[in-house]
Amino acid sequence: MAIKKSELYSSLWAGADALRGGMDASQYKDFVLGMLFFKYVSDKSNDSKSAIYIPEGSSFYDVAQHKGHPNIGEELDKAISAIAKENDLQGIIDTISFQDKEKLGQGKELVDTVSNLIRIFEKPELNFRNNKAEGDDILGDAYEYLMRHFATESGKSKGQFYTPSEVSRILAKVIKVSDAKNAKQTIYDPTCGSGSLLLKAADESPIPLSIYGQEKETSTAGLAKMNFIIHGHETGEVVGGYSTLSSPKWLGDNGTDLKSFDFIVANPPFSLKNWTQGFNPSEDSRFTGFGIPPEKNGDYAFLLHIIKSLKSTGKAAVILPHGVLFRGNAESEIRKNILKRGLIKGIIGLPANLFYGTGIPACVIIIDKEDADQRKGIFMVDASKGFMKDGNKNRLREQDIHKIVDVFNNQLEIPKYSRMVGITEISDPKNDYNLNIPRYIDSQEPEDIQDIAAHLLGDIPAVNVDSLTEYWTAYPSLKSHLFDNSKRAGYYVPKFEQDAIKQAIFKHPEFVAFSATMDNVFANWSNASSVYLKSLKTDLKPKQVIKELSESILNQYSNMPLLDKYDLYQHLMGYWSDVMQDDVYLISVDGWIAEPKRIIEKNKAGKESDKGWTCDLVPPSLVIEHYFKDEKRKLDQLEADKEAIAAQLAELEEEHGGDEGYFADFDKVNKGTVAKRLKEIEKDKDAKDEVLVMKQYMSLIEQQAKLTTDIKTASETLDKKALAQYAKLTETDVQNLVVDGKWMKAIQIAINSEMERISRRLTGRIKELLDRYETPMPELDKQLKELEEKVNAHLAKMGFSWS
């Protein structure tokens, strides 16, 4: 039985929880990731493709036998050390100790902590022997998940080991690693951290590339090497413990010049202050012809190292702080020299607060040496406004990533977003090689200016109405249906009151026709996608599935008015992440099988309790909706009746619960207290009204009790019917339920919500304009005078005068 990705992730994070406490996230990540690596290579030790040899007695399962024993930490260290020695990984995977008393505690505390961590990795969902869809890096994704969370918890000063995967994907795609032609080509990251950026870029290549990295922090370099192995890039090389600037370790055949690479990606430490430590820049060829960066800011030092390390046709994408685009003095001169050589192909401005080491905005500089001397311009993208909030950080959405890559790679000029900026414009004295993106792309939204004449004389300014161009293009006659422009030049007179605008729009023939067209567009996409999805077999590649599906929805909606295809793409990708991804991974292992499973929960004492049953691929609600609509409708009606009874009871309690009410003396109003009171007053002729109230209450209580019983019976009957139905489901039934009843239905609801949002935006804007200019100033003055006269008249009647 396959497991869901979300379950894998939660189990891994439970491993982090086992070590949480006084230890900083930047420290306990090493233990969790080290254990993950140990478990992974142990599970893969019998795989003929595994590049890691596990010495006898040194697997995870050998060590697990010692959990709870005083020597558990020692046994772990011995096993990992043996693996490191046998696989030339010394100083890489054995840099931490599971006997570290300072971090893991002493005596029983250390034994319990390490043993608990082992128990977590013994869970079925962390068995990596078979839990991998062919062609899909499920464990690599899990490693990535942990790295993101550790970076989040490590804070600004210690989270720089990780580049957000969304940004990594952009870098890989804009230098077109996918165009790699042969296995001799190379990719390099001079400040590779945990290796995530380098791996994301390497994975874009259709063929294996030779991978090289350097990382100053030894323990982080160890994480990178483990990351390489877990992602299936065992031959990737990383050098740890040396600064790339003072001690570059990847050298050419002569042993002195820098090795040159086909592709480079990098996210160097921002504005490094001590970058000159250990060498003399004035004697270094990397800066010859460009200039030496400021002593206390190493941004351009890393950029020049990358330029020097590129082959003559090499391409690089580098993340740097926005300041490199416009800072003056020495950096201005370096920037000018780089631009004069035509080395910069493009610049992408990113949102602020994306990175874990800093909150400042950054940019991606794309270097391309191929035909650099012929370059006439730089393609700029201002992507600073496209993001979502994710805790205390910002995060690029799937739609932001796709749009950036599409626009850059296709050189699409979009107002307020992207344009090709000529070198002559950049070199013009008014710009003087300043690359600050706002100089060339005005991304500010126009101010919504109040029209004084409209406030004085009424009517709607034509400039406001005409600015809704995309709507008038989609609905050509709608504007004239809503407004009359014949009375005063430059202004429109509305034909409908505010409360009638929505219906006037929604019932307009062009609006109705457009909605019908949108339904047909979705139906065409849905029908084609359903056929594709129902053809999936256990050998499927989940990431290829979502690529096919998402690209098809982009193509389907690429030329539709009003709708932004990237918004629809985001809806699909969001649903994939939340639901569909887990389903497809289940299908990749088990096929189209719907097997119900019991939900067993344990309390703190270890006692198990049965919480019913469920089915991940085909939830019970889906079976009920399809096969037992009448039963569900009757059950819903019973529950609605019970809610109505509860409302009547609450109403009675509120009506008669005051100081003078019939329930005033009750400590608590319930069946027992009311029955007791009714027995006391039932024969009292003076208490007829109170008796009626008490009897009404008791009648409602009895109805409520009967409904509760009926609901329980109906629920149990429906539950049994639904459970029994699973045994009758054929593969075709499961496919229809999942693809049509679950996936496509959810995606259609999301896309319809986008249409509704667009429609609300139109009606909302028109109502806003109507409200703004509905009553001109003379009319307001008139109303004010009338009200003033009424007030004065009332005051006069009361004997007051107002002078």
PDB file of N, CA and C in Angstrom, residues 770-801:
ATOM      1  N   LEU A 770     -20.870  54.790  -9.288  1.00  0.00           N
ATOM      2  CA  LEU A 770     -22.229  55.310  -9.089  1.00  0.00           C
ATOM      3  C   LEU A 770     -22.378  55.937  -7.714  1.00  0.00           C
ATOM      4  N   ASP A 771     -21.827  55.260  -6.732  1.00  0.00           N
ATOM      5  CA  ASP A 771     -21.918  55.776  -5.362  1.00  0.00           C
ATOM      6  C   ASP A 771     -21.136  57.079  -5.210  1.00  0.00           C
ATOM      7  N   ARG A 772     -19.991  57.140  -5.858  1.00  0.00           N
ATOM      8  CA  ARG A 772     -19.119  58.307  -5.726  1.00  0.00           C
ATOM      9  C   ARG A 772     -19.767  59.567  -6.302  1.00  0.00           C
ATOM     10  N   TYR A 773     -20.417  59.429  -7.461  1.00  0.00           N
ATOM     11  CA  TYR A 773     -20.937  60.618  -8.141  1.00  0.00           C
ATOM     12  C   TYR A 773     -22.466  60.673  -8.165  1.00  0.00           C
ATOM     13  N   GLU A 774     -23.087  59.841  -7.351  1.00  0.00           N
ATOM     14  CA  GLU A 774     -24.548  59.741  -7.386  1.00  0.00           C
ATOM     15  C   GLU A 774     -25.230  61.065  -7.042  1.00  0.00           C
ATOM     16  N   THR A 775     -24.746  61.758  -6.038  1.00  0.00           N
ATOM     17  CA  THR A 775     -25.388  63.002  -5.594  1.00  0.00           C
ATOM     18  C   THR A 775     -24.416  64.164  -5.775  1.00  0.00           C
ATOM     19  N   PRO A 776     -24.651  65.048  -6.751  1.00  0.00           N
ATOM     20  CA  PRO A 776     -23.735  66.185  -6.962  1.00  0.00           C
ATOM     21  C   PRO A 776     -23.829  67.192  -5.810  1.00  0.00           C
ATOM     22  N   MET A 777     -22.861  68.066  -5.744  1.00  0.00           N
ATOM     23  CA  MET A 777     -22.772  69.033  -4.646  1.00  0.00           C
ATOM     24  C   MET A 777     -24.008  69.912  -4.510  1.00  0.00           C
ATOM     25  N   PRO A 778     -24.566  70.449  -5.617  1.00  0.00           N
ATOM     26  CA  PRO A 778     -25.774  71.285  -5.454  1.00  0.00           C
ATOM     27  C   PRO A 778     -26.924  70.519  -4.793  1.00  0.00           C
ATOM     28  N   GLU A 779     -27.070  69.253  -5.160  1.00  0.00           N
ATOM     29  CA  GLU A 779     -28.134  68.446  -4.562  1.00  0.00           C
ATOM     30  C   GLU A 779     -27.873  68.206  -3.079  1.00  0.00           C
ATOM     31  N   LEU A 780     -26.576  67.994  -2.745  1.00  0.00           N
ATOM     32  CA  LEU A 780     -26.224  67.812  -1.330  1.00  0.00           C
ATOM     33  C   LEU A 780     -26.517  69.082  -0.538  1.00  0.00           C
ATOM     34  N   ASP A 781     -26.198  70.226  -1.157  1.00  0.00           N
ATOM     35  CA  ASP A 781     -26.487  71.508  -0.487  1.00  0.00           C
ATOM     36  C   ASP A 781     -27.991  71.673  -0.271  1.00  0.00           C
ATOM     37  N   LYS A 782     -28.765  71.304  -1.287  1.00  0.00           N
ATOM     38  CA  LYS A 782     -30.224  71.418  -1.193  1.00  0.00           C
ATOM     39  C   LYS A 782     -30.760  70.534  -0.072  1.00  0.00           C
ATOM     40  N   GLN A 783     -30.271  69.278  -0.020  1.00  0.00           N
ATOM     41  CA  GLN A 783     -30.704  68.353   1.025  1.00  0.00           C
ATOM     42  C   GLN A 783     -30.309  68.867   2.407  1.00  0.00           C
ATOM     43  N   LEU A 784     -29.131  69.451   2.481  1.00  0.00           N
ATOM     44  CA  LEU A 784     -28.665  69.986   3.753  1.00  0.00           C
ATOM     45  C   LEU A 784     -29.568  71.125   4.237  1.00  0.00           C
ATOM     46  N   LYS A 785     -29.952  72.000   3.300  1.00  0.00           N
ATOM     47  CA  LYS A 785     -30.828  73.119   3.665  1.00  0.00           C
ATOM     48  C   LYS A 785     -32.202  72.633   4.110  1.00  0.00           C
ATOM     49  N   GLU A 786     -32.729  71.635   3.398  1.00  0.00           N
ATOM     50  CA  GLU A 786     -34.037  71.088   3.768  1.00  0.00           C
ATOM     51  C   GLU A 786     -33.997  70.475   5.162  1.00  0.00           C
ATOM     52  N   LEU A 787     -32.941  69.764   5.456  1.00  0.00           N
ATOM     53  CA  LEU A 787     -32.802  69.149   6.779  1.00  0.00           C
ATOM     54  C   LEU A 787     -32.637  70.224   7.854  1.00  0.00           C
ATOM     55  N   GLU A 788     -31.872  71.274   7.515  1.00  0.00           N
ATOM     56  CA  GLU A 788     -31.663  72.362   8.465  1.00  0.00           C
ATOM     57  C   GLU A 788     -32.985  73.058   8.794  1.00  0.00           C
ATOM     58  N   GLU A 789     -33.810  73.275   7.770  1.00  0.00           N
ATOM     59  CA  GLU A 789     -35.114  73.912   7.977  1.00  0.00           C
ATOM     60  C   GLU A 789     -36.018  73.060   8.863  1.00  0.00           C
ATOM     61  N   LYS A 790     -35.986  71.727   8.655  1.00  0.00           N
ATOM     62  CA  LYS A 790     -36.790  70.824   9.477  1.00  0.00           C
ATOM     63  C   LYS A 790     -36.335  70.862  10.933  1.00  0.00           C
ATOM     64  N   VAL A 791     -35.045  70.876  11.134  1.00  0.00           N
ATOM     65  CA  VAL A 791     -34.518  70.922  12.505  1.00  0.00           C
ATOM     66  C   VAL A 791     -34.921  72.224  13.179  1.00  0.00           C
ATOM     67  N   ASN A 792     -34.765  73.346  12.444  1.00  0.00           N
ATOM     68  CA  ASN A 792     -35.126  74.645  13.012  1.00  0.00           C
ATOM     69  C   ASN A 792     -36.613  74.707  13.364  1.00  0.00           C
ATOM     70  N   ALA A 793     -37.460  74.111  12.506  1.00  0.00           N
ATOM     71  CA  ALA A 793     -38.906  74.104  12.779  1.00  0.00           C
ATOM     72  C   ALA A 793     -39.213  73.335  14.053  1.00  0.00           C
ATOM     73  N   HIS A 794     -38.562  72.196  14.229  1.00  0.00           N
ATOM     74  CA  HIS A 794     -38.760  71.408  15.454  1.00  0.00           C
ATOM     75  C   HIS A 794     -38.276  72.166  16.686  1.00  0.00           C
ATOM     76  N   LEU A 795     -37.152  72.851  16.542  1.00  0.00           N
ATOM     77  CA  LEU A 795     -36.619  73.621  17.672  1.00  0.00           C
ATOM     78  C   LEU A 795     -37.579  74.751  18.048  1.00  0.00           C
ATOM     79  N   ALA A 796     -38.157  75.381  16.997  1.00  0.00           N
ATOM     80  CA  ALA A 796     -39.100  76.489  17.248  1.00  0.00           C
ATOM     81  C   ALA A 796     -40.332  76.003  18.015  1.00  0.00           C
ATOM     82  N   LYS A 797     -40.837  74.843  17.636  1.00  0.00           N
ATOM     83  CA  LYS A 797     -42.000  74.277  18.331  1.00  0.00           C
ATOM     84  C   LYS A 797     -41.680  74.012  19.806  1.00  0.00           C
ATOM     85  N   MET A 798     -40.419  73.730  20.095  1.00  0.00           N
ATOM     86  CA  MET A 798     -40.026  73.437  21.476  1.00  0.00           C
ATOM     87  C   MET A 798     -39.614  74.699  22.229  1.00  0.00           C
ATOM     88  N   GLY A 799     -39.768  75.874  21.556  1.00  0.00           N
ATOM     89  CA  GLY A 799     -39.455  77.127  22.226  1.00  0.00           C
ATOM     90  C   GLY A 799     -38.025  77.583  22.101  1.00  0.00           C
ATOM     91  N   PHE A 800     -37.295  76.971  21.163  1.00  0.00           N
ATOM     92  CA  PHE A 800     -35.898  77.383  20.955  1.00  0.00           C
ATOM     93  C   PHE A 800     -35.782  78.106  19.620  1.00  0.00           C
ATOM     94  N   SER A 801     -34.870  79.035  19.581  1.00  0.00           N
ATOM     95  CA  SER A 801     -34.609  79.719  18.305  1.00  0.00           C
ATOM     96  C   SER A 801     -33.150  79.510  17.934  1.00  0.00           C
TER      97      SER A 801
END
